[in-house]
Structures are given as structure tokens and as C-alpha cells.
């Protein structure tokens, strides 16, 4: 085992919101090895996006440190690509242009860029859709294009914030399978946010369960089930029940907090 790829050390994040302080993250420590597929799991409001955005370099922590390859993260950078839930594609560009956009910005020679775009369109089953605009694609196709666009930059780290949250169950499973295939082939380090317990168990090497306000690491588990995982497998279900209890506790804390807020207002 070498040095961790991503190191999160004593990270705190406090937001001031309507005169109140919200401790979104409290004393988060995580060492993420190169090539690990890690899921951040927890109900809405427990700081998953805040942590991912801090690793991305979009919004720095209030205190603590994040390093990638031992270097402090202070801004977005080429080692870290981000895929959001709402496909961040340019509506005025075709699929192929969207996928190639970052390569053009980087000044990659045209022929080389075209070959890369072609390869990625193939990898994500988008070859027949290359000339379409985002508005003429299904949600699943748009997410494929968004993933291809991040892969084009060849970032060793992929940060994914509920990327499949808006998709129907079948499309979601297809994209999960494709992501696992790409991950195995390209050996990326993936930090993937979800509030779906099943999605986390289906995908991850490691699941970090977060607590609601303050957002802390409530449980950090390695998932050792062989892939392709089967949600009908008893071991899958045992883990699902165990994690389900933890997530439910946090969900209840969320509801109680909302009731309390409503009572104060
Ligand atoms: P999650 O992604 O797990 O749903 P977030 O990271 O979006 O959670 O939010 C964590 C907590 O921080 C929530 O309570 C949310 O209301 C609060 N929060 C997030 N962003 C801001 C912000 N820009 N200003 C104030 N509060 C915020
Ligand atoms: Mg979020």
C-alpha cells in the first residue's frame, strides 16, 4: 500500500444560515487509497455534497486539510473530475462536442482529440448519438455523456454527486454496471455520493456512513462481497439491514431537527 491518494484530515465546515450556525462537517478524517471505490452514504443534509465539494476544491473547509497525492487542494484541478446529478452539459453543443470540449481547452491536437472522443463515445454506447443535442437525449444518455466528458480529461479521481439519482431503476442499474466496468478498466479513484443504501452496496469497496448535523463519519465499512453483486444475496441483504438502521437513525434526527425549526419559526 502506497500513500493515500486522497487524504482528508480534521475537516470542519460551518455555514452561517439565517443567523444560525450549521456545522455541516465535523472532524472528518478519511484516507482514501488509490483505485478505491468509496461511497459517501447518508440522508439528505448530512454534508455529503459539502465534503465532495471540498475535495473538488469548489468550497474550502472552514478548517482542516485535504490533500491529493500529498499536495493541498485549494482549487479545482485536473486530477479531479466532477459528475453532478443534473447533467452539466452545454445545451448548444452536440454530444461529441461536449465530450471533446475539455480536450479542445487543453489544446490537444485535433486528430488526437477526435480519437479520444470516439473511444469514449464507444465506451459509453453513445456512438449513434454523437450528433445529438442534450435536449434530444434521455436522462440516462445525458449522464453517459457527462461521464464521458469527465473521462476525456483523464482525471485519476472521479467525484460523483448522486449522479444516477434522477434515473429510473433500470437505467440506473445499467449505468452502475458501466461505471463499474470503466472503473475496473481505467483504475480510477472514485468518491461517489448517494443516499441509496442498495446503490452503495452494489458499487463500493468501502462505504462511509455520515451522520446528520454535525456531519461526522458514523461508520466506515469495507464491502468484501464479490462482484457482480446480487441484491438478492443474503450477505448483501444483511449489510443492507445493518446500514439501513444507521441511515434511519440519521434520517430521524433530520426530521426532528426540521420539526424543531418549524416550532421556532
Ligand atoms: P447532503 O449533500 O448530504 O444532502 P449538504 O452537504 O448539501 O448535504 O448540506 C449539509 C448541511 O449544510 C445541510 O444542513 C445544509 O442545509 C447546509 N448547507 C449546505 N450548503 C449551505 C450553504 N451554502 N449555506 C448554508 N448552509 C448550507
Ligand atoms: Mg447533496
PDB file of C-alpha atoms in Angstrom, residues 12-224:
ATOM      1  CA  UNK A  12     -14.717  21.029   9.584  1.00  0.00           C
ATOM      2  CA  UNK A  13     -17.208  23.158   7.714  1.00  0.00           C
ATOM      3  CA  UNK A  14     -19.532  25.652   9.340  1.00  0.00           C
ATOM      4  CA  UNK A  15     -22.174  27.596   7.429  1.00  0.00           C
ATOM      5  CA  UNK A  16     -23.925  30.678   8.757  1.00  0.00           C
ATOM      6  CA  UNK A  17     -27.553  30.341   7.771  1.00  0.00           C
ATOM      7  CA  UNK A  18     -30.273  32.823   8.817  1.00  0.00           C
ATOM      8  CA  UNK A  19     -28.395  33.814  11.954  1.00  0.00           C
ATOM      9  CA  UNK A  20     -27.779  30.176  12.919  1.00  0.00           C
ATOM     10  CA  UNK A  21     -24.583  28.225  12.607  1.00  0.00           C
ATOM     11  CA  UNK A  22     -24.837  24.935  10.793  1.00  0.00           C
ATOM     12  CA  UNK A  23     -21.997  22.504  11.420  1.00  0.00           C
ATOM     13  CA  UNK A  24     -22.101  20.708   8.075  1.00  0.00           C
ATOM     14  CA  UNK A  25     -18.882  18.759   8.683  1.00  0.00           C
ATOM     15  CA  UNK A  26     -17.137  17.995  11.948  1.00  0.00           C
ATOM     16  CA  UNK A  27     -13.719  16.464  12.345  1.00  0.00           C
ATOM     17  CA  UNK A  28     -13.756  14.300   9.233  1.00  0.00           C
ATOM     18  CA  UNK A  29     -10.730  12.046   8.788  1.00  0.00           C
ATOM     19  CA  UNK A  30     -10.524   9.783   5.757  1.00  0.00           C
ATOM     20  CA  UNK A  31      -7.613   8.264   3.910  1.00  0.00           C
ATOM     21  CA  UNK A  32      -8.615   7.039   0.502  1.00  0.00           C
ATOM     22  CA  UNK A  33      -6.222   4.675  -1.276  1.00  0.00           C
ATOM     23  CA  UNK A  34      -5.585   4.915  -4.995  1.00  0.00           C
ATOM     24  CA  UNK A  35      -8.152   2.997  -7.005  1.00  0.00           C
ATOM     25  CA  UNK A  36     -10.671   2.618  -4.202  1.00  0.00           C
ATOM     26  CA  UNK A  37     -14.378   2.992  -4.960  1.00  0.00           C
ATOM     27  CA  UNK A  38     -15.742   4.806  -1.917  1.00  0.00           C
ATOM     28  CA  UNK A  39     -19.379   5.743  -1.351  1.00  0.00           C
ATOM     29  CA  UNK A  40     -20.432   8.519   0.997  1.00  0.00           C
ATOM     30  CA  UNK A  41     -23.835   7.434   2.275  1.00  0.00           C
ATOM     31  CA  UNK A  42     -26.380   9.284   4.347  1.00  0.00           C
ATOM     32  CA  UNK A  43     -29.739  11.010   4.252  1.00  0.00           C
ATOM     33  CA  UNK A  44     -30.223  14.481   2.864  1.00  0.00           C
ATOM     34  CA  UNK A  45     -28.483  17.254   4.801  1.00  0.00           C
ATOM     35  CA  UNK A  46     -25.663  15.243   6.371  1.00  0.00           C
ATOM     36  CA  UNK A  47     -22.880  17.008   4.499  1.00  0.00           C
ATOM     37  CA  UNK A  48     -22.140  14.624   1.607  1.00  0.00           C
ATOM     38  CA  UNK A  49     -22.101  17.329  -1.054  1.00  0.00           C
ATOM     39  CA  UNK A  50     -20.221  19.689   1.229  1.00  0.00           C
ATOM     40  CA  UNK A  51     -17.469  17.116   1.644  1.00  0.00           C
ATOM     41  CA  UNK A  52     -17.356  16.294  -2.063  1.00  0.00           C
ATOM     42  CA  UNK A  53     -17.222  19.998  -2.976  1.00  0.00           C
ATOM     43  CA  UNK A  54     -14.363  20.475  -0.555  1.00  0.00           C
ATOM     44  CA  UNK A  55     -12.404  17.626  -2.186  1.00  0.00           C
ATOM     45  CA  UNK A  56     -13.233  19.103  -5.594  1.00  0.00           C
ATOM     46  CA  UNK A  57     -11.837  22.442  -4.451  1.00  0.00           C
ATOM     47  CA  UNK A  58     -15.088  24.328  -5.093  1.00  0.00           C
ATOM     48  CA  UNK A  59     -15.623  25.316  -1.460  1.00  0.00           C
ATOM     49  CA  UNK A  60     -12.754  25.023   1.029  1.00  0.00           C
ATOM     50  CA  UNK A  61     -13.324  23.648   4.530  1.00  0.00           C
ATOM     51  CA  UNK A  62     -13.517  26.056   7.483  1.00  0.00           C
ATOM     52  CA  UNK A  63     -10.564  24.193   8.998  1.00  0.00           C
ATOM     53  CA  UNK A  64      -8.591  21.024   8.443  1.00  0.00           C
ATOM     54  CA  UNK A  65      -6.755  19.913   5.340  1.00  0.00           C
ATOM     55  CA  UNK A  66      -7.396  17.972   2.162  1.00  0.00           C
ATOM     56  CA  UNK A  67      -4.532  16.688   0.090  1.00  0.00           C
ATOM     57  CA  UNK A  68      -4.371  14.793  -3.184  1.00  0.00           C
ATOM     58  CA  UNK A  69      -1.110  12.956  -3.823  1.00  0.00           C
ATOM     59  CA  UNK A  70       0.221  14.787  -0.785  1.00  0.00           C
ATOM     60  CA  UNK A  71      -0.479  18.231  -2.261  1.00  0.00           C
ATOM     61  CA  UNK A  72      -3.012  20.561  -0.630  1.00  0.00           C
ATOM     62  CA  UNK A  73      -6.278  21.104  -2.506  1.00  0.00           C
ATOM     63  CA  UNK A  74      -7.018  24.798  -2.826  1.00  0.00           C
ATOM     64  CA  UNK A  75      -8.947  24.985  -6.101  1.00  0.00           C
ATOM     65  CA  UNK A  76     -10.424  22.682  -8.729  1.00  0.00           C
ATOM     66  CA  UNK A  77      -7.704  20.845 -10.623  1.00  0.00           C
ATOM     67  CA  UNK A  78      -7.119  18.401 -13.438  1.00  0.00           C
ATOM     68  CA  UNK A  79      -6.668  15.394 -11.103  1.00  0.00           C
ATOM     69  CA  UNK A  80     -10.319  15.674 -10.030  1.00  0.00           C
ATOM     70  CA  UNK A  81     -13.296  15.418 -12.365  1.00  0.00           C
ATOM     71  CA  UNK A  82     -16.830  16.002 -11.087  1.00  0.00           C
ATOM     72  CA  UNK A  83     -20.108  14.476 -12.280  1.00  0.00           C
ATOM     73  CA  UNK A  84     -23.271  16.074 -10.886  1.00  0.00           C
ATOM     74  CA  UNK A  85     -26.815  14.779 -10.609  1.00  0.00           C
ATOM     75  CA  UNK A  86     -28.080  17.323 -13.074  1.00  0.00           C
ATOM     76  CA  UNK A  87     -26.013  16.695 -16.140  1.00  0.00           C
ATOM     77  CA  UNK A  88     -23.810  19.699 -16.622  1.00  0.00           C
ATOM     78  CA  UNK A  89     -23.735  19.522 -20.418  1.00  0.00           C
ATOM     79  CA  UNK A  90     -23.640  22.560 -22.678  1.00  0.00           C
ATOM     80  CA  UNK A  91     -27.044  22.625 -24.399  1.00  0.00           C
ATOM     81  CA  UNK A  92     -25.683  24.335 -27.510  1.00  0.00           C
ATOM     82  CA  UNK A  93     -23.113  21.592 -28.169  1.00  0.00           C
ATOM     83  CA  UNK A  94     -23.647  18.113 -29.560  1.00  0.00           C
ATOM     84  CA  UNK A  95     -22.709  15.063 -27.503  1.00  0.00           C
ATOM     85  CA  UNK A  96     -19.390  14.756 -29.362  1.00  0.00           C
ATOM     86  CA  UNK A  97     -18.617  18.452 -28.866  1.00  0.00           C
ATOM     87  CA  UNK A  98     -19.472  18.228 -25.171  1.00  0.00           C
ATOM     88  CA  UNK A  99     -17.192  15.230 -24.703  1.00  0.00           C
ATOM     89  CA  UNK A 100     -14.377  16.895 -26.641  1.00  0.00           C
ATOM     90  CA  UNK A 101     -14.727  20.316 -25.049  1.00  0.00           C
ATOM     91  CA  UNK A 102     -12.132  19.862 -22.304  1.00  0.00           C
ATOM     92  CA  UNK A 103      -9.624  18.457 -24.787  1.00  0.00           C
ATOM     93  CA  UNK A 104     -10.028  21.498 -27.004  1.00  0.00           C
ATOM     94  CA  UNK A 105      -9.456  23.792 -23.999  1.00  0.00           C
ATOM     95  CA  UNK A 106      -6.347  21.804 -23.122  1.00  0.00           C
ATOM     96  CA  UNK A 107      -5.044  22.305 -26.654  1.00  0.00           C
ATOM     97  CA  UNK A 108      -4.931  18.602 -27.502  1.00  0.00           C
ATOM     98  CA  UNK A 109      -4.274  18.246 -31.264  1.00  0.00           C
ATOM     99  CA  UNK A 110      -7.461  17.836 -33.245  1.00  0.00           C
ATOM    100  CA  UNK A 111      -6.849  14.311 -34.550  1.00  0.00           C
ATOM    101  CA  UNK A 112      -5.846  13.021 -31.127  1.00  0.00           C
ATOM    102  CA  UNK A 113      -8.884  14.660 -29.513  1.00  0.00           C
ATOM    103  CA  UNK A 114     -11.167  13.152 -32.149  1.00  0.00           C
ATOM    104  CA  UNK A 115      -9.748   9.688 -31.463  1.00  0.00           C
ATOM    105  CA  UNK A 116     -10.261  10.087 -27.710  1.00  0.00           C
ATOM    106  CA  UNK A 117     -13.831  11.291 -28.176  1.00  0.00           C
ATOM    107  CA  UNK A 118     -14.525   8.339 -30.463  1.00  0.00           C
ATOM    108  CA  UNK A 119     -13.138   5.860 -27.951  1.00  0.00           C
ATOM    109  CA  UNK A 120     -15.180   7.323 -25.077  1.00  0.00           C
ATOM    110  CA  UNK A 121     -18.374   7.501 -27.120  1.00  0.00           C
ATOM    111  CA  UNK A 122     -17.841   3.822 -27.845  1.00  0.00           C
ATOM    112  CA  UNK A 123     -17.134   3.009 -24.229  1.00  0.00           C
ATOM    113  CA  UNK A 124     -20.395   4.659 -23.139  1.00  0.00           C
ATOM    114  CA  UNK A 125     -22.565   3.388 -26.024  1.00  0.00           C
ATOM    115  CA  UNK A 126     -23.036   6.877 -27.428  1.00  0.00           C
ATOM    116  CA  UNK A 127     -21.650   6.475 -30.944  1.00  0.00           C
ATOM    117  CA  UNK A 128     -25.084   6.647 -32.544  1.00  0.00           C
ATOM    118  CA  UNK A 129     -25.954   9.768 -30.554  1.00  0.00           C
ATOM    119  CA  UNK A 130     -22.819  11.809 -31.171  1.00  0.00           C
ATOM    120  CA  UNK A 131     -24.553  14.470 -33.286  1.00  0.00           C
ATOM    121  CA  UNK A 132     -27.490  14.926 -30.944  1.00  0.00           C
ATOM    122  CA  UNK A 133     -28.008  17.835 -28.605  1.00  0.00           C
ATOM    123  CA  UNK A 134     -28.615  17.217 -24.894  1.00  0.00           C
ATOM    124  CA  UNK A 135     -32.302  18.139 -25.172  1.00  0.00           C
ATOM    125  CA  UNK A 136     -32.776  15.238 -27.592  1.00  0.00           C
ATOM    126  CA  UNK A 137     -31.330  12.638 -25.217  1.00  0.00           C
ATOM    127  CA  UNK A 138     -32.843  10.589 -22.401  1.00  0.00           C
ATOM    128  CA  UNK A 139     -31.648  11.272 -18.843  1.00  0.00           C
ATOM    129  CA  UNK A 140     -29.509   8.134 -18.938  1.00  0.00           C
ATOM    130  CA  UNK A 141     -27.852   9.185 -22.198  1.00  0.00           C
ATOM    131  CA  UNK A 142     -27.117  12.620 -20.790  1.00  0.00           C
ATOM    132  CA  UNK A 143     -25.436  11.078 -17.778  1.00  0.00           C
ATOM    133  CA  UNK A 144     -23.384   8.847 -20.069  1.00  0.00           C
ATOM    134  CA  UNK A 145     -22.271  11.953 -21.936  1.00  0.00           C
ATOM    135  CA  UNK A 146     -21.455  13.746 -18.667  1.00  0.00           C
ATOM    136  CA  UNK A 147     -19.334  10.763 -17.569  1.00  0.00           C
ATOM    137  CA  UNK A 148     -17.601  10.600 -20.970  1.00  0.00           C
ATOM    138  CA  UNK A 149     -16.829  14.292 -20.698  1.00  0.00           C
ATOM    139  CA  UNK A 150     -15.114  13.847 -17.355  1.00  0.00           C
ATOM    140  CA  UNK A 151     -13.270  10.739 -18.591  1.00  0.00           C
ATOM    141  CA  UNK A 152     -11.965  12.719 -21.579  1.00  0.00           C
ATOM    142  CA  UNK A 153      -9.833  14.763 -19.205  1.00  0.00           C
ATOM    143  CA  UNK A 154      -8.405  11.535 -17.836  1.00  0.00           C
ATOM    144  CA  UNK A 155      -8.568  12.688 -14.224  1.00  0.00           C
ATOM    145  CA  UNK A 156      -7.317   9.945 -11.901  1.00  0.00           C
ATOM    146  CA  UNK A 157     -10.069  10.916  -9.439  1.00  0.00           C
ATOM    147  CA  UNK A 158     -13.777  10.967 -10.232  1.00  0.00           C
ATOM    148  CA  UNK A 159     -16.087  12.760  -7.831  1.00  0.00           C
ATOM    149  CA  UNK A 160     -19.736  11.896  -8.361  1.00  0.00           C
ATOM    150  CA  UNK A 161     -22.593  13.608  -6.528  1.00  0.00           C
ATOM    151  CA  UNK A 162     -25.722  11.426  -6.740  1.00  0.00           C
ATOM    152  CA  UNK A 163     -25.083  11.076 -10.474  1.00  0.00           C
ATOM    153  CA  UNK A 164     -27.829   8.480 -11.017  1.00  0.00           C
ATOM    154  CA  UNK A 165     -30.357   9.925  -8.574  1.00  0.00           C
ATOM    155  CA  UNK A 166     -32.710  11.198 -11.269  1.00  0.00           C
ATOM    156  CA  UNK A 167     -32.772   7.998 -13.341  1.00  0.00           C
ATOM    157  CA  UNK A 168     -35.332   5.197 -13.429  1.00  0.00           C
ATOM    158  CA  UNK A 169     -34.311   1.904 -11.805  1.00  0.00           C
ATOM    159  CA  UNK A 170     -33.347   0.022 -14.968  1.00  0.00           C
ATOM    160  CA  UNK A 171     -31.297   2.852 -16.474  1.00  0.00           C
ATOM    161  CA  UNK A 172     -29.674   3.355 -13.117  1.00  0.00           C
ATOM    162  CA  UNK A 173     -28.575  -0.267 -12.882  1.00  0.00           C
ATOM    163  CA  UNK A 174     -27.199  -0.154 -16.436  1.00  0.00           C
ATOM    164  CA  UNK A 175     -25.152   2.923 -15.640  1.00  0.00           C
ATOM    165  CA  UNK A 176     -23.935   1.422 -12.362  1.00  0.00           C
ATOM    166  CA  UNK A 177     -22.695  -1.613 -14.307  1.00  0.00           C
ATOM    167  CA  UNK A 178     -20.998   0.578 -16.888  1.00  0.00           C
ATOM    168  CA  UNK A 179     -19.364   2.671 -14.208  1.00  0.00           C
ATOM    169  CA  UNK A 180     -18.002  -0.469 -12.530  1.00  0.00           C
ATOM    170  CA  UNK A 181     -16.657  -1.681 -15.864  1.00  0.00           C
ATOM    171  CA  UNK A 182     -14.969   1.667 -16.566  1.00  0.00           C
ATOM    172  CA  UNK A 183     -13.587   1.839 -13.053  1.00  0.00           C
ATOM    173  CA  UNK A 184     -12.089  -1.662 -13.361  1.00  0.00           C
ATOM    174  CA  UNK A 185     -10.616  -0.838 -16.756  1.00  0.00           C
ATOM    175  CA  UNK A 186      -9.272   2.655 -16.061  1.00  0.00           C
ATOM    176  CA  UNK A 187      -8.426   2.177 -12.365  1.00  0.00           C
ATOM    177  CA  UNK A 188      -9.836   5.488 -11.197  1.00  0.00           C
ATOM    178  CA  UNK A 189     -10.211   6.518  -7.578  1.00  0.00           C
ATOM    179  CA  UNK A 190     -13.926   7.194  -7.177  1.00  0.00           C
ATOM    180  CA  UNK A 191     -15.696   9.137  -4.455  1.00  0.00           C
ATOM    181  CA  UNK A 192     -19.406   8.629  -5.038  1.00  0.00           C
ATOM    182  CA  UNK A 193     -22.211  10.266  -3.073  1.00  0.00           C
ATOM    183  CA  UNK A 194     -25.541   8.533  -2.686  1.00  0.00           C
ATOM    184  CA  UNK A 195     -28.434   8.294  -0.275  1.00  0.00           C
ATOM    185  CA  UNK A 196     -29.348   4.858  -1.652  1.00  0.00           C
ATOM    186  CA  UNK A 197     -28.101   2.048   0.568  1.00  0.00           C
ATOM    187  CA  UNK A 198     -28.520  -0.500  -2.199  1.00  0.00           C
ATOM    188  CA  UNK A 199     -26.574   1.621  -4.651  1.00  0.00           C
ATOM    189  CA  UNK A 200     -23.720   1.984  -2.172  1.00  0.00           C
ATOM    190  CA  UNK A 201     -23.530  -1.765  -1.532  1.00  0.00           C
ATOM    191  CA  UNK A 202     -23.797  -2.580  -5.232  1.00  0.00           C
ATOM    192  CA  UNK A 203     -20.927  -0.270  -6.137  1.00  0.00           C
ATOM    193  CA  UNK A 204     -18.499   0.363  -3.345  1.00  0.00           C
ATOM    194  CA  UNK A 205     -15.322  -1.144  -1.936  1.00  0.00           C
ATOM    195  CA  UNK A 206     -15.950   0.994   1.085  1.00  0.00           C
ATOM    196  CA  UNK A 207     -18.979   2.786   2.490  1.00  0.00           C
ATOM    197  CA  UNK A 208     -18.661   5.822   4.725  1.00  0.00           C
ATOM    198  CA  UNK A 209     -21.952   6.445   6.540  1.00  0.00           C
ATOM    199  CA  UNK A 210     -22.359  10.059   7.596  1.00  0.00           C
ATOM    200  CA  UNK A 211     -24.365  11.482  10.478  1.00  0.00           C
ATOM    201  CA  UNK A 212     -26.774  14.400  10.311  1.00  0.00           C
ATOM    202  CA  UNK A 213     -25.616  17.712  11.854  1.00  0.00           C
ATOM    203  CA  UNK A 214     -22.947  17.692  12.725  1.00  0.00           C
ATOM    204  CA  UNK A 215     -21.832  15.697   9.696  1.00  0.00           C
ATOM    205  CA  UNK A 216     -19.360  13.169  11.021  1.00  0.00           C
ATOM    206  CA  UNK A 217     -18.203   9.728   9.957  1.00  0.00           C
ATOM    207  CA  UNK A 218     -20.676   7.461  11.722  1.00  0.00           C
ATOM    208  CA  UNK A 219     -19.450   4.185  10.262  1.00  0.00           C
ATOM    209  CA  UNK A 220     -16.703   3.228   7.832  1.00  0.00           C
ATOM    210  CA  UNK A 221     -17.097  -0.267   6.374  1.00  0.00           C
ATOM    211  CA  UNK A 222     -15.279  -2.308   3.738  1.00  0.00           C
ATOM    212  CA  UNK A 223     -17.612  -4.223   1.453  1.00  0.00           C
ATOM    213  CA  UNK A 224     -15.983  -7.517   0.660  1.00  0.00           C
TER     214      UNK A 224
END
